[in-house]
Amino acid sequence: MTDPQSSTAAPADPMDRFILLCKNANDKPYEIRAVIHQALSHDTVYNGFAELLALPSVQKLKKTGNNNNSDREPSLRTLELFAYGTYLDFIQAKEDTYLPLTSKQIHKLKKLSIISLVQRSTNPVPIDNDANESDSMGRSNTVPYASLLHELGMNDRRELEDLLIECIYANIISGKLDQQKNCFLLSPTGTGMFCNMVSRDVKLDVDLPTMISRLEAWESQSLSVLNALKQSGLHSASGRQKVEEEWSKVEEKISEMNMKGDRGSGGGVAALASAGGVAVGVMDMDLGMGLMDSHHAKSSPVGHYAQRDRKTKRSRGGLGFERGLRG
């Protein structure tokens, strides 16, 4: 039988190669069992066991064997264990339920169990614990050592930490050890998840409803944020419109003043004084709302004065209409 780890014609992904080999070994149960054994032992394969299990050639193992359960059920159940189960399921099961596992396969199953525990921790939970241990959606960002030790059948904390460090360096999970609080602290990411990690196989009847529920919750939150942004945009647009209307009045007053022509005449001085009064009012409103940008301030006819303080306005270089009134 072709070795899936050395075949040059096979697909690059190891699980794809195992699936291809099982398809080609349709009526060869011993070859299929050998492929299953290799898949369970492969260092980089942590998912895809459910897809392998669903192959018709693998399902035919149910009809083979020398007696009722001795030669057929353990292979399929062991695939299910590596697809969905944990090491705790393995040690609590009756004898002969699963295939005898090598030390390498047991070590891999413990890594898969860690992934499952991390995934459970990042699922939404009631927000009744410390703020440092959950986010606004109620997802925990810690996995207690006690839970890990129980699930992995360990008693030695140092052994657990060595396994967690191995998982981190293998990019199976991301986080750090918190020896003070005796927990594994998950690393936050930019995607809203607490931890970049390898995913396990999805059990449709169990995991799919949970996924749908989480997507619906995300949709609801997204719509709430969108509505809040729309309301904020409408409020900002309304404030901007009011400011622009006041500036239009200022520009109209200045145009009216320019049409008068004579700066010393009573009409011109009154128009300019009126424009100045409107401008000062608009400046106060505009600065208070924080809506006027520096470009508008520089380009507006009276924007130059909006950047001066009261002392500057009353100086010789201040508003010209003040000197006209005094003269």
CSV table of C-alpha atoms in Angstrom, one decimal:
chain,number,residue,atom,x,y,z
A,1,MET,CA,0.0,0.0,0.0
A,2,THR,CA,1.2,3.5,-0.8
A,3,ASP,CA,2.5,5.5,2.1
A,4,PRO,CA,0.4,8.7,2.3
A,5,GLN,CA,3.3,10.6,3.8
A,6,SER,CA,5.6,9.8,0.9
A,7,SER,CA,3.4,9.8,-2.2
A,8,THR,CA,4.3,12.5,-4.6
A,9,ALA,CA,1.1,12.2,-6.7
A,10,ALA,CA,-1.3,12.5,-3.7
A,11,PRO,CA,-2.8,15.8,-2.5
A,12,ALA,CA,-0.7,18.0,-0.3
A,13,ASP,CA,-3.1,17.9,2.6
A,14,PRO,CA,-2.5,14.8,4.7
A,15,MET,CA,-6.2,14.1,5.4
A,16,ASP,CA,-7.0,14.5,1.7
A,17,ARG,CA,-4.4,11.8,1.0
A,18,PHE,CA,-5.9,9.5,3.6
A,19,ILE,CA,-9.4,10.0,2.1
A,20,LEU,CA,-8.1,9.3,-1.4
A,21,LEU,CA,-6.4,6.1,-0.2
A,22,CYS,CA,-9.6,4.9,1.5
A,23,LYS,CA,-11.7,5.6,-1.6
A,24,ASN,CA,-9.2,3.5,-3.7
A,25,ALA,CA,-9.2,0.7,-1.2
A,26,ASN,CA,-13.0,0.1,-1.5
A,27,ASP,CA,-13.1,-3.6,-0.9
A,28,LYS,CA,-9.9,-3.9,1.1
A,29,PRO,CA,-10.8,-3.5,4.8
A,30,TYR,CA,-7.3,-4.3,6.0
A,31,GLU,CA,-5.9,-1.5,4.0
A,32,ILE,CA,-8.6,0.9,5.2
A,33,ARG,CA,-7.8,0.0,8.8
A,34,ALA,CA,-4.1,0.7,8.1
A,35,VAL,CA,-5.0,4.1,6.7
A,36,ILE,CA,-7.2,4.9,9.7
A,37,HIS,CA,-4.2,4.0,12.0
A,38,GLN,CA,-2.0,6.4,10.1
A,39,ALA,CA,-4.5,9.2,10.2
A,40,LEU,CA,-4.8,8.8,14.0
A,41,SER,CA,-1.1,9.0,14.4
A,42,HIS,CA,-0.3,11.8,12.0
A,43,ASP,CA,1.3,14.8,13.7
A,44,THR,CA,-0.5,17.6,11.8
A,45,VAL,CA,-4.0,16.1,11.3
A,46,TYR,CA,-6.4,17.4,13.9
A,47,ASN,CA,-9.7,17.4,11.9
A,48,GLY,CA,-11.2,15.7,8.9
A,49,PHE,CA,-11.9,12.4,10.8
A,50,ALA,CA,-15.6,12.9,10.3
A,51,GLU,CA,-15.2,13.2,6.6
A,52,LEU,CA,-13.1,10.0,6.6
A,53,LEU,CA,-15.7,8.3,8.7
A,54,ALA,CA,-18.5,9.2,6.3
A,55,LEU,CA,-16.8,7.5,3.3
A,56,PRO,CA,-18.8,4.5,2.0
A,57,SER,CA,-15.6,2.4,1.9
A,58,VAL,CA,-15.1,3.1,5.6
A,59,GLN,CA,-18.7,2.5,6.5
A,60,LYS,CA,-18.4,-1.0,4.9
A,61,LEU,CA,-16.3,-2.0,7.9
A,62,LYS,CA,-19.6,-2.4,9.8
A,63,LYS,CA,-20.3,-5.5,7.6
A,64,THR,CA,-16.9,-7.0,8.0
A,65,GLY,CA,-15.2,-8.9,10.8
A,66,ASN,CA,-15.1,-12.3,12.3
A,67,ASN,CA,-17.8,-11.8,15.0
A,68,ASN,CA,-20.3,-9.3,16.3
A,69,ASN,CA,-18.1,-6.4,17.3
A,70,SER,CA,-14.5,-7.5,17.7
A,71,ASP,CA,-13.1,-6.4,14.3
A,72,ARG,CA,-15.3,-3.7,13.0
A,73,GLU,CA,-16.8,-1.3,15.6
A,74,PRO,CA,-13.6,-0.2,17.3
A,75,SER,CA,-12.2,1.3,14.1
A,76,LEU,CA,-15.3,3.4,13.5
A,77,ARG,CA,-15.8,4.4,17.2
A,78,THR,CA,-12.1,5.4,17.4
A,79,LEU,CA,-12.6,7.7,14.4
A,80,GLU,CA,-15.6,9.2,16.1
A,81,LEU,CA,-13.5,9.6,19.3
A,82,PHE,CA,-10.8,11.6,17.4
A,83,ALA,CA,-13.5,13.6,15.5
A,84,TYR,CA,-15.7,14.7,18.5
A,85,GLY,CA,-14.5,13.1,21.7
A,86,THR,CA,-11.9,13.7,24.4
A,87,TYR,CA,-9.3,11.7,26.3
A,88,LEU,CA,-11.7,11.6,29.3
A,89,ASP,CA,-14.2,9.7,27.0
A,90,PHE,CA,-11.5,7.2,26.2
A,91,ILE,CA,-10.4,6.4,29.7
A,92,GLN,CA,-14.0,6.1,30.9
A,93,ALA,CA,-15.2,3.8,28.1
A,94,LYS,CA,-15.5,0.1,28.5
A,95,GLU,CA,-12.6,-2.1,27.4
A,96,ASP,CA,-12.6,-2.9,23.6
A,97,THR,CA,-14.9,0.1,22.9
A,98,TYR,CA,-12.0,1.7,21.0
A,99,LEU,CA,-8.9,0.5,19.3
A,100,PRO,CA,-5.8,0.2,21.5
A,101,LEU,CA,-4.0,3.5,21.1
A,102,THR,CA,-0.2,4.0,20.9
A,103,SER,CA,1.5,6.5,23.2
A,104,LYS,CA,1.7,8.9,20.2
A,105,GLN,CA,-2.0,8.6,19.5
A,106,ILE,CA,-2.9,9.2,23.2
A,107,HIS,CA,-0.7,12.3,23.2
A,108,LYS,CA,-2.5,13.5,20.1
A,109,LEU,CA,-5.9,12.8,21.7
A,110,LYS,CA,-4.9,14.9,24.7
A,111,LYS,CA,-4.1,17.8,22.4
A,112,LEU,CA,-7.6,17.4,20.7
A,113,SER,CA,-9.1,17.4,24.2
A,114,ILE,CA,-7.4,20.8,24.9
A,115,ILE,CA,-8.9,22.2,21.7
A,116,SER,CA,-12.3,21.1,22.8
A,117,LEU,CA,-11.9,22.7,26.3
A,118,VAL,CA,-10.8,26.0,24.8
A,119,GLN,CA,-13.7,26.0,22.4
A,120,ARG,CA,-16.1,25.4,25.2
A,121,SER,CA,-14.6,28.3,27.2
A,122,THR,CA,-15.0,30.7,24.3
A,123,ASN,CA,-18.7,29.9,24.0
A,124,PRO,CA,-21.1,32.6,25.5
A,125,VAL,CA,-21.7,32.1,29.2
A,126,PRO,CA,-23.7,34.1,31.8
A,127,ILE,CA,-21.9,37.3,32.7
A,128,ASP,CA,-21.7,36.8,36.5
A,129,ASN,CA,-17.9,36.5,37.0
A,130,ASP,CA,-15.0,38.9,37.2
A,131,ALA,CA,-14.5,41.4,34.3
A,132,ASN,CA,-11.0,40.0,33.8
A,133,GLU,CA,-12.4,36.6,33.1
A,134,SER,CA,-15.1,37.4,30.4
A,135,ASP,CA,-15.8,39.9,27.7
A,136,SER,CA,-19.0,41.9,27.1
A,137,MET,CA,-20.6,38.9,25.3
A,138,GLY,CA,-20.0,36.7,28.3
A,139,ARG,CA,-17.2,34.6,26.7
A,140,SER,CA,-14.6,33.4,29.2
A,141,ASN,CA,-11.0,34.1,28.3
A,142,THR,CA,-9.5,31.6,30.8
A,143,VAL,CA,-9.4,27.8,31.1
A,144,PRO,CA,-8.8,26.7,34.7
A,145,TYR,CA,-6.0,24.2,35.3
A,146,ALA,CA,-8.5,22.1,37.3
A,147,SER,CA,-10.7,21.5,34.2
A,148,LEU,CA,-7.7,20.7,32.1
A,149,LEU,CA,-6.3,18.2,34.6
A,150,HIS,CA,-9.6,16.5,35.0
A,151,GLU,CA,-10.3,16.2,31.2
A,152,LEU,CA,-6.7,15.0,30.5
A,153,GLY,CA,-6.6,12.5,33.4
A,154,MET,CA,-3.5,14.3,34.9
A,155,ASN,CA,-2.3,15.1,38.4
A,156,ASP,CA,0.9,16.9,37.7
A,157,ARG,CA,0.6,20.6,36.9
A,158,ARG,CA,4.0,20.7,35.4
A,159,GLU,CA,3.1,18.0,32.9
A,160,LEU,CA,0.0,19.9,32.0
A,161,GLU,CA,2.0,23.1,31.4
A,162,ASP,CA,4.5,21.3,29.2
A,163,LEU,CA,1.6,20.0,27.1
A,164,LEU,CA,0.1,23.5,26.8
A,165,ILE,CA,3.4,25.0,25.8
A,166,GLU,CA,3.8,22.3,23.1
A,167,CYS,CA,0.3,23.2,21.8
A,168,ILE,CA,1.2,26.9,21.7
A,169,TYR,CA,4.4,26.3,19.7
A,170,ALA,CA,2.6,24.0,17.3
A,171,ASN,CA,0.0,26.8,16.7
A,172,ILE,CA,-2.8,24.6,17.9
A,173,ILE,CA,-3.9,27.3,20.4
A,174,SER,CA,-2.7,30.7,21.4
A,175,GLY,CA,-2.4,32.1,24.9
A,176,LYS,CA,-0.2,32.1,27.9
A,177,LEU,CA,0.1,30.3,31.2
A,178,ASP,CA,-1.1,32.2,34.3
A,179,GLN,CA,0.6,30.3,37.2
A,180,GLN,CA,-0.6,32.8,39.8
A,181,LYS,CA,-4.3,32.1,39.0
A,182,ASN,CA,-3.7,28.5,37.9
A,183,CYS,CA,-5.3,28.9,34.5
A,184,PHE,CA,-4.6,29.2,30.8
A,185,LEU,CA,-5.2,32.7,29.5
A,186,LEU,CA,-6.5,32.9,26.0
A,187,SER,CA,-5.0,35.5,23.7
A,188,PRO,CA,-7.5,38.0,22.2
A,189,THR,CA,-7.6,38.5,18.4
A,190,GLY,CA,-8.8,41.1,16.0
A,191,THR,CA,-11.6,38.9,14.8
A,192,GLY,CA,-13.5,39.0,18.1
A,193,MET,CA,-12.4,35.6,19.1
A,194,PHE,CA,-10.2,35.0,22.2
A,195,CYS,CA,-7.9,32.4,20.7
A,196,ASN,CA,-6.5,31.4,17.3
A,197,MET,CA,-6.7,27.7,17.3
A,198,VAL,CA,-7.1,24.6,15.2
A,199,SER,CA,-10.7,23.6,14.8
A,200,ARG,CA,-12.2,20.2,15.4
A,201,ASP,CA,-14.8,18.4,13.3
A,202,VAL,CA,-18.3,19.7,13.4
A,203,LYS,CA,-21.1,17.4,14.7
A,204,LEU,CA,-24.1,18.7,12.7
A,205,ASP,CA,-26.8,17.7,15.1
A,206,VAL,CA,-25.0,19.3,18.1
A,207,ASP,CA,-22.8,22.1,16.8
A,208,LEU,CA,-24.9,23.4,13.9
A,209,PRO,CA,-27.8,24.8,16.1
A,210,THR,CA,-25.2,26.5,18.3
A,211,MET,CA,-23.5,28.1,15.3
A,212,ILE,CA,-26.8,29.3,14.0
A,213,SER,CA,-27.7,30.8,17.4
A,214,ARG,CA,-24.3,32.6,17.6
A,215,LEU,CA,-24.7,34.0,14.1
A,216,GLU,CA,-28.2,35.3,14.9
A,217,ALA,CA,-26.9,37.0,18.0
A,218,TRP,CA,-24.1,38.5,16.0
A,219,GLU,CA,-26.6,39.7,13.4
A,220,SER,CA,-28.7,41.3,16.1
A,221,GLN,CA,-25.8,43.1,17.6
A,222,SER,CA,-24.6,44.3,14.2
A,223,LEU,CA,-28.1,45.7,13.4
A,224,SER,CA,-28.1,47.6,16.7
A,225,VAL,CA,-24.7,49.1,16.0
A,226,LEU,CA,-25.8,50.0,12.5
A,227,ASN,CA,-28.9,51.8,13.8
A,228,ALA,CA,-26.9,53.7,16.3
A,229,LEU,CA,-24.5,54.8,13.6
A,230,LYS,CA,-27.4,56.0,11.4
A,231,GLN,CA,-28.9,58.0,14.3
A,232,SER,CA,-25.5,59.6,15.0
A,233,GLY,CA,-25.1,60.4,11.3
A,234,LEU,CA,-28.6,62.1,11.1
A,235,HIS,CA,-27.8,64.1,14.2
A,236,SER,CA,-24.5,65.3,12.8
A,237,ALA,CA,-26.1,66.1,9.4
A,238,SER,CA,-28.8,68.2,11.1
A,239,GLY,CA,-26.2,70.1,13.2
A,240,ARG,CA,-24.1,70.8,10.1
A,241,GLN,CA,-27.1,72.0,8.2
A,242,LYS,CA,-27.9,74.5,10.9
A,243,VAL,CA,-24.3,75.8,10.9
A,244,GLU,CA,-24.3,76.2,7.1
A,245,GLU,CA,-27.6,78.1,7.2
A,246,GLU,CA,-26.1,80.6,9.7
A,247,TRP,CA,-23.0,81.0,7.5
A,248,SER,CA,-25.3,81.7,4.5
A,249,LYS,CA,-26.8,84.5,6.4
A,250,VAL,CA,-23.4,85.9,7.2
A,251,GLU,CA,-22.4,85.7,3.5
A,252,GLU,CA,-25.6,87.4,2.5
A,253,LYS,CA,-24.9,90.3,4.9
A,254,ILE,CA,-21.4,90.7,3.6
A,255,SER,CA,-22.6,90.7,-0.1
A,256,GLU,CA,-25.2,93.2,0.8
A,257,MET,CA,-22.5,95.4,2.4
A,258,ASN,CA,-20.3,95.2,-0.6
A,259,MET,CA,-23.2,96.2,-2.8
A,260,LYS,CA,-23.6,99.4,-0.7
A,261,GLY,CA,-20.1,100.3,-1.7
A,262,ASP,CA,-19.5,103.2,0.6
A,263,ARG,CA,-18.0,101.8,3.8
A,264,GLY,CA,-18.5,105.1,5.7
A,265,SER,CA,-22.2,105.4,4.9
A,266,GLY,CA,-24.7,104.5,7.5
A,267,GLY,CA,-26.2,101.6,5.5
A,268,GLY,CA,-22.8,100.0,4.9
A,269,VAL,CA,-21.7,100.3,8.5
A,270,ALA,CA,-25.1,98.9,9.7
A,271,ALA,CA,-24.8,96.0,7.3
A,272,LEU,CA,-21.3,95.2,8.3
A,273,ALA,CA,-22.2,95.5,12.0
A,274,SER,CA,-25.1,93.2,11.5
A,275,ALA,CA,-22.9,90.7,9.6
A,276,GLY,CA,-20.4,90.9,12.4
A,277,GLY,CA,-23.0,90.1,15.0
A,278,VAL,CA,-24.3,87.2,13.1
A,279,ALA,CA,-20.8,85.9,12.5
A,280,VAL,CA,-19.9,86.1,16.2
A,281,GLY,CA,-23.1,84.2,17.0
A,282,VAL,CA,-22.4,81.5,14.4
A,283,MET,CA,-18.8,81.3,15.7
A,284,ASP,CA,-20.0,80.6,19.2
A,285,MET,CA,-22.4,78.0,18.0
A,286,ASP,CA,-20.0,76.4,15.6
A,287,LEU,CA,-17.2,76.1,18.1
A,288,GLY,CA,-19.6,74.8,20.7
A,289,MET,CA,-20.8,72.0,18.5
A,290,GLY,CA,-17.4,71.1,17.3
A,291,LEU,CA,-18.6,70.7,13.8
A,292,MET,CA,-16.6,73.3,11.9
A,293,ASP,CA,-13.3,72.1,10.4
A,294,SER,CA,-10.2,74.2,9.8
A,295,HIS,CA,-10.6,74.3,6.0
A,296,HIS,CA,-14.1,75.8,6.3
A,297,ALA,CA,-12.9,78.3,8.8
A,298,LYS,CA,-10.1,79.5,6.5
A,299,SER,CA,-12.3,79.6,3.3
A,300,SER,CA,-15.3,81.4,4.8
A,301,PRO,CA,-15.5,85.2,4.4
A,302,VAL,CA,-15.5,85.8,8.1
A,303,GLY,CA,-13.7,82.6,9.1
A,304,HIS,CA,-10.5,84.5,9.7
A,305,TYR,CA,-12.1,86.2,12.7
A,306,ALA,CA,-13.3,82.9,14.2
A,307,GLN,CA,-9.8,82.1,15.1
A,308,ARG,CA,-9.1,85.3,17.0
A,309,ASP,CA,-9.7,85.9,20.6
A,310,ARG,CA,-11.7,88.8,22.0
A,311,LYS,CA,-8.6,91.0,22.6
A,312,THR,CA,-7.5,90.6,19.0
A,313,LYS,CA,-11.0,91.6,17.7
A,314,ARG,CA,-10.8,94.8,19.7
A,315,SER,CA,-7.3,95.7,18.6
A,316,ARG,CA,-6.4,97.9,15.7
A,317,GLY,CA,-6.4,94.9,13.4
A,318,GLY,CA,-9.7,93.6,14.6
A,319,LEU,CA,-13.1,93.9,12.9
A,320,GLY,CA,-13.2,97.0,10.7
A,321,PHE,CA,-16.7,98.0,11.4
A,322,GLU,CA,-15.8,98.8,15.1
A,323,ARG,CA,-13.5,101.5,13.9
A,324,GLY,CA,-16.1,102.7,11.5
A,325,LEU,CA,-18.6,103.0,14.3
A,326,ARG,CA,-16.2,105.0,16.4
A,327,GLY,CA,-15.3,107.3,13.6
